[in-house]
XYZ file of C-alpha atoms in Angstrom:
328
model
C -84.621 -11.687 -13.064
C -87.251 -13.979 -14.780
C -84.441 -15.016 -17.419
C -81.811 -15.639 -14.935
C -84.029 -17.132 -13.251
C -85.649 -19.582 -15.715
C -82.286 -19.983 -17.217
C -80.847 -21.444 -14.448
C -83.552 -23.457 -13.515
C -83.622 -25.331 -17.434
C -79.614 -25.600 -17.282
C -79.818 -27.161 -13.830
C -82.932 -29.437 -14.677
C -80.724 -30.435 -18.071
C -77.687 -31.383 -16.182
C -79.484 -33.367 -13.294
C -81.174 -35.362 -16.422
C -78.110 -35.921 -18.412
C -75.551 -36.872 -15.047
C -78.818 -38.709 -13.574
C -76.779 -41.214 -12.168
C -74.118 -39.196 -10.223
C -77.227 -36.764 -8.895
C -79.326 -39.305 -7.561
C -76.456 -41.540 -6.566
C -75.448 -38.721 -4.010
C -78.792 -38.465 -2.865
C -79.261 -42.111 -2.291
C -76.029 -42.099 -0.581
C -77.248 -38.994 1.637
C -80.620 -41.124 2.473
C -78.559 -44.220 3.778
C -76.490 -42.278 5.881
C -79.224 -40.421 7.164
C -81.162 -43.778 7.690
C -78.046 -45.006 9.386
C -76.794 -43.074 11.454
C -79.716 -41.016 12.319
C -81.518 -44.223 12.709
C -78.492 -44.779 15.410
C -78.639 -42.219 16.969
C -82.168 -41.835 17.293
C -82.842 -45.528 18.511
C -80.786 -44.626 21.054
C -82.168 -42.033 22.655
C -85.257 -44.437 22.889
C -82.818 -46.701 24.923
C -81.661 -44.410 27.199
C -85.265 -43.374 27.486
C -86.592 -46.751 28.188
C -87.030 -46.418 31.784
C -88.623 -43.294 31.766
C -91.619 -44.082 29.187
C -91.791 -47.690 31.658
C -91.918 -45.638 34.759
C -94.715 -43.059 32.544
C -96.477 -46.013 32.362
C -96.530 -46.936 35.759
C -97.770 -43.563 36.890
C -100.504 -43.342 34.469
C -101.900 -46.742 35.930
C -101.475 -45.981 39.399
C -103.342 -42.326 38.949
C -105.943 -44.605 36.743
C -106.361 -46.677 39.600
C -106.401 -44.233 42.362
C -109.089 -42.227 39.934
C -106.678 -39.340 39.723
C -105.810 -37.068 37.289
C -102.668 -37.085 35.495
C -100.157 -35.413 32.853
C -98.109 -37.267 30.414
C -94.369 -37.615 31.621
C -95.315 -35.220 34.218
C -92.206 -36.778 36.293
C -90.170 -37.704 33.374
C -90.159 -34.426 31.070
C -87.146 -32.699 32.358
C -85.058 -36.010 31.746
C -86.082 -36.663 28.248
C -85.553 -33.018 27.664
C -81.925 -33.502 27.994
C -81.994 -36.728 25.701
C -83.143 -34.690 23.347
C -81.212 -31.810 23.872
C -77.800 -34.511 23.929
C -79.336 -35.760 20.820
C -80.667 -32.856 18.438
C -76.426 -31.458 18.156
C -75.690 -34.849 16.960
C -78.495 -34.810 14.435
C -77.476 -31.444 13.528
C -74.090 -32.177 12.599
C -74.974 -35.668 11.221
C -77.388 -33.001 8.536
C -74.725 -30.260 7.822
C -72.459 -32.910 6.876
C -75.060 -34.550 4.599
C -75.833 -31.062 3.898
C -72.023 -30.247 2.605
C -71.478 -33.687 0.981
C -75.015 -32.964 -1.211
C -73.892 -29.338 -2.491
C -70.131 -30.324 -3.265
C -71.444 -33.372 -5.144
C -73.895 -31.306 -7.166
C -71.136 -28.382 -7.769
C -68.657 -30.931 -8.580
C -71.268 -32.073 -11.298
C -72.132 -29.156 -12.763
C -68.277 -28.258 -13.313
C -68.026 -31.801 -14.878
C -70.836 -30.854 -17.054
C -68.870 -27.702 -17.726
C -65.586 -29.364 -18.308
C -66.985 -31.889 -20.512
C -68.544 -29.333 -23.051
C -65.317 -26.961 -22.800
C -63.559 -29.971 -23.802
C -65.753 -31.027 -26.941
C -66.277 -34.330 -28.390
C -63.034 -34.446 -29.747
C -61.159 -33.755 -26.900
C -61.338 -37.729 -25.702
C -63.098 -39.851 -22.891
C -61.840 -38.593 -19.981
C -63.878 -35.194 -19.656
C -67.094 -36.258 -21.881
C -67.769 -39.486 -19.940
C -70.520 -39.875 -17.063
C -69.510 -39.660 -13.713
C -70.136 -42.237 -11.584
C -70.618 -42.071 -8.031
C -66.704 -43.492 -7.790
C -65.389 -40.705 -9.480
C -68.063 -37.895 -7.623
C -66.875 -39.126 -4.484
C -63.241 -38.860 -5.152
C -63.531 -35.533 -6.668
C -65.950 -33.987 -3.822
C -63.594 -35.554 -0.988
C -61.169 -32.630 -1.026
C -63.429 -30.100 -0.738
C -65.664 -31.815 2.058
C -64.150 -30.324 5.584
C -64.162 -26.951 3.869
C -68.088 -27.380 2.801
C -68.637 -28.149 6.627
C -67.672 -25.571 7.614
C -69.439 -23.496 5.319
C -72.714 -24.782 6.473
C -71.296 -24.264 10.259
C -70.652 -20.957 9.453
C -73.999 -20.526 7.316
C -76.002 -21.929 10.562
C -74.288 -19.494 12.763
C -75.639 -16.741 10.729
C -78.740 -18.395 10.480
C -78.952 -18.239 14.353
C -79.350 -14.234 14.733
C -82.359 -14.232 12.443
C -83.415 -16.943 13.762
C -83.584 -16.641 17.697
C -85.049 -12.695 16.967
C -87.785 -14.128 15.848
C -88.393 -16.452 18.553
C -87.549 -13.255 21.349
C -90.596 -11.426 19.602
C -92.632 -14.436 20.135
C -91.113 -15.011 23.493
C -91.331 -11.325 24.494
C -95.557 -11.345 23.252
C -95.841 -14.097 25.528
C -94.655 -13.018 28.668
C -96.276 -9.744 27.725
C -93.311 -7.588 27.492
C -94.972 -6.028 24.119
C -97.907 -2.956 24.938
C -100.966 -3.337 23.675
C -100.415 -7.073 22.236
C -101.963 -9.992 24.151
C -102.129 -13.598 23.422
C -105.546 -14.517 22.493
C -107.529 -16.711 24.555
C -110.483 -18.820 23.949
C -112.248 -15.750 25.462
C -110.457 -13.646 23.596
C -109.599 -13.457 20.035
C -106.355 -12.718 18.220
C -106.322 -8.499 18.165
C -104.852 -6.507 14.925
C -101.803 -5.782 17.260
C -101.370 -9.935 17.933
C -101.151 -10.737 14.154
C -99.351 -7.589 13.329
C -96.390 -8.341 16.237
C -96.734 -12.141 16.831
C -97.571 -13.411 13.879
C -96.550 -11.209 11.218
C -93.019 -9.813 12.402
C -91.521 -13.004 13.129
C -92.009 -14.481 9.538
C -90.862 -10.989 7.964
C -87.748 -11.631 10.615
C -87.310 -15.102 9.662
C -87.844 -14.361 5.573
C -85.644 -11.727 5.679
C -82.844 -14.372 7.138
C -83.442 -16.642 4.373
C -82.643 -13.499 2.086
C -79.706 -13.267 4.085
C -78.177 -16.638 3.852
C -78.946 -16.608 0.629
C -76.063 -14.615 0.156
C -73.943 -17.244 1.264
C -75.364 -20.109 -0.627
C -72.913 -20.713 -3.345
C -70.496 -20.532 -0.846
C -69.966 -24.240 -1.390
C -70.102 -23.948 -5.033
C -67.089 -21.222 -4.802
C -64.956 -23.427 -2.765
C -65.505 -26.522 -5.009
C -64.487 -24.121 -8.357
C -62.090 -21.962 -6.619
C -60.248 -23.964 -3.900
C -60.433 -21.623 -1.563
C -60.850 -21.704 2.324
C -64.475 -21.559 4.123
C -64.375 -17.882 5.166
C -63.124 -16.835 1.725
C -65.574 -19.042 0.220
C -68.509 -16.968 2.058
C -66.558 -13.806 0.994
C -66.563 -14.603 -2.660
C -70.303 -15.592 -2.263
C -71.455 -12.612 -0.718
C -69.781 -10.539 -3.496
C -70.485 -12.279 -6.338
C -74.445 -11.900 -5.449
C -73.823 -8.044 -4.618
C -74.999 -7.380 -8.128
C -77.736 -10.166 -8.563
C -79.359 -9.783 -4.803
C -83.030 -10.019 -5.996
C -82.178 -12.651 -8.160
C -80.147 -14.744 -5.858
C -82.808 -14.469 -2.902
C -85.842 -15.780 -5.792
C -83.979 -18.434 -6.367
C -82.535 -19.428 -3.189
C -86.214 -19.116 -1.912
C -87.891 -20.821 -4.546
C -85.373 -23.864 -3.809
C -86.087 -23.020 -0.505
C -90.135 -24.029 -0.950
C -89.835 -26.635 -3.201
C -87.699 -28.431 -0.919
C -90.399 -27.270 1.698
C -93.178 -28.305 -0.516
C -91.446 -32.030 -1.268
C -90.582 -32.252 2.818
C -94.093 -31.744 3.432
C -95.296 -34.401 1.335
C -92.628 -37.185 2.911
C -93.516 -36.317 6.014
C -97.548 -37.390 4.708
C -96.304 -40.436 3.502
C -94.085 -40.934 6.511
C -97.511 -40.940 8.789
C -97.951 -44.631 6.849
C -95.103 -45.706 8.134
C -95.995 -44.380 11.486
C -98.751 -46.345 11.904
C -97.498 -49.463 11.036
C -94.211 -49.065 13.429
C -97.103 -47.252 16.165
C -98.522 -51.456 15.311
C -95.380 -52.910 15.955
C -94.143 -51.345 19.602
C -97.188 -51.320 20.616
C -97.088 -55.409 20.318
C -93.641 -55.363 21.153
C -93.894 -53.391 24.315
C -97.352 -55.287 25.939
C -99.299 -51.801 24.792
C -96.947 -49.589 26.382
C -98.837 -46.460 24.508
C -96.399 -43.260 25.675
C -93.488 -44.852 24.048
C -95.639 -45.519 20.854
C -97.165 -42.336 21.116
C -93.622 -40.826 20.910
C -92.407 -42.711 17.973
C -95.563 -42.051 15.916
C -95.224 -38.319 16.836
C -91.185 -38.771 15.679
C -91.755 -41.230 12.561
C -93.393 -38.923 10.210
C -90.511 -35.959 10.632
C -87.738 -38.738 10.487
C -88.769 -40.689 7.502
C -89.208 -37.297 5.057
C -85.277 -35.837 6.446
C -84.172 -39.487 5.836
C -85.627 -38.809 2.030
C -84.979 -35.210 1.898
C -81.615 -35.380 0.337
C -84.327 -36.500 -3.109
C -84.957 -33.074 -3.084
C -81.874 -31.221 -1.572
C -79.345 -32.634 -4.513
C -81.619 -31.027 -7.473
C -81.597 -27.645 -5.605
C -77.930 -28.128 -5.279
C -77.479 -28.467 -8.997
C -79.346 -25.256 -9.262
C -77.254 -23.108 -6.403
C -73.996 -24.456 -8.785
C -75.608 -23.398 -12.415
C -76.567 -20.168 -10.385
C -72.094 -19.815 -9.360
C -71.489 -19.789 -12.923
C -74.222 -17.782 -14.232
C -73.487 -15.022 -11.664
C -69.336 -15.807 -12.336
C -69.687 -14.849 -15.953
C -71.732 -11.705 -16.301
């Protein structure tokens, strides 16, 4: 495992350094359509929600006044619940695609790379020459609607895992579980609690990773094979068959640095929260539940608008890891 593993991890590191500019040119493509459109969509839901975080305001006064007590958005929660549930699909979709345009970029790179030292120096320009973001983007096009619905497909299977984790959690909280109790300030967490609703729903949600790791050069496949979405996921799932342990360390080693660099985004991205917290809050005569909102959103948003930084590299390594597994 360790020298697939390191193997891949040097080939895919060499071929993100030498086609630099097609690697990050994808990802700075991914960021501005994340920015834009995401930014779009995102704006506005704030728009629609305008009257609501005016008429939070209003209540919160009015209880002030009265010397009442009072709960954020205590009228307005089940209507901004359904802007964001209108909203979070669209994001969704707006990240698969970004998603499948970032991993058929990458695997169209790496079979550049591949192409290009088949080929030789000898063999002329065409093959050894960089690719620019031009020539990435009229390669990857072909293989785009099939990459989407890879991920569809990948987030479908992702669901099971997923939601049975959340039904344990659910099912501990309504006490459905014997002997396992929600701790309390009273109360602290028993054996049983970290066992059942801590424990089990990580090992669930792991083990799903492991699973859909299985499918991850799915997109790789279809971009070196040509083939169609499901028999893309086929191929995947039996070209790891062999290489299972290997596959799942490095899927979930991508799968934690990409974690790891989201995390620290999302730090930088408070910054940038306070400063736009500055800005409604003079723009909006100190309206503080919107701003409270968008500093609560700003962070998350700024590090997914960057992500695709970190997603293209990993993508580079899911395509090195195709051919590796494709020639043993």
């Amino acid at each position: 495992m360790s020298d697939l593993l390191g193997g891949t991890v040097i080939k895919a590191l060499l071929i993100t350094g030498r086609e630099r500019r097609s690697v990050s040119g994808a990802a700075a493509a991914a960021c501005a359509a994340a920015l834009i459109v995401g930014g779009a969509l995102v704006t506005g839901a704030f728009a629609v929600s305008w009257g609501l975080f005016l008429e939070a305001r209003r209540d919160a006064e009015s209880s002030i006044e009265g010397e009442e007590s009072y709960v954020a958005f205590a009228g307005q929660m089940n209507e901004l619940l359904k802007v964001a549930f209108g909203v979070f699909p669209l994001l969704l979709l707006v990240a698969l695609a970004l998603v499948a345009w970032l991993l058929t970029a990458q695997a169209v790179t790496a079979a550049h790379v591949a192409e290009s030292s088949t080929a030789g120096p000898g063999a002329g320009t065409g093959a050894a020459c960089a690719l620019n973001l031009s020539a990435l983007w009229r390669r990857s096009r072909p293989h785009l609607g099939a990459a989407f619905r890879v991920q569809l497909l990948t987030v479908a299977c992702a669901l099971v895992p997923g939601l049975a984790g959340l039904l344990v959690l659910a099912a501990v909280d309504m006490e459905l579980v014997p002997g396992v109790t929600w701790p309390t300030y009273h109360e602290p967490a028993t054996v049983q609690f970290l066992l059942v609703g801590r424990a089990l729903p990580v090992v669930i949600w792991v083990l799903g990773l492991v699973l859909i790791s299985r499918f991850s050069l799915a997109t790789a496949v279809r971009v070196a094979d040509g083939c169609p979405a499901v028999t893309a996921m086929r191929r995947s799932w039996t070209l790891t068959r062999t290489a299972r342990a290997r596959t799942a360390g490095i899927f979930l080693l991508c799968t934690a640095a990409v974690g790891v660099v989201f995390l620290m985004f999302k730090w930088l991205g408070a910054y940038v929260a306070h400063w736009a917290g500055l800005l409604m809050l003079a723009v909006t005569d100190d309206n503080v539940w919107v701003t409270g909102v968008l500093v609560l959103v700003t962070p998350v948003a700024v590090a997914l608008v960057l992500l695709p930084l970190a997603l293209a590299p990993a993508g580079v390594v899911l395509a090195c890891l195709r051919e590796r597994l494709a020639h043993e």
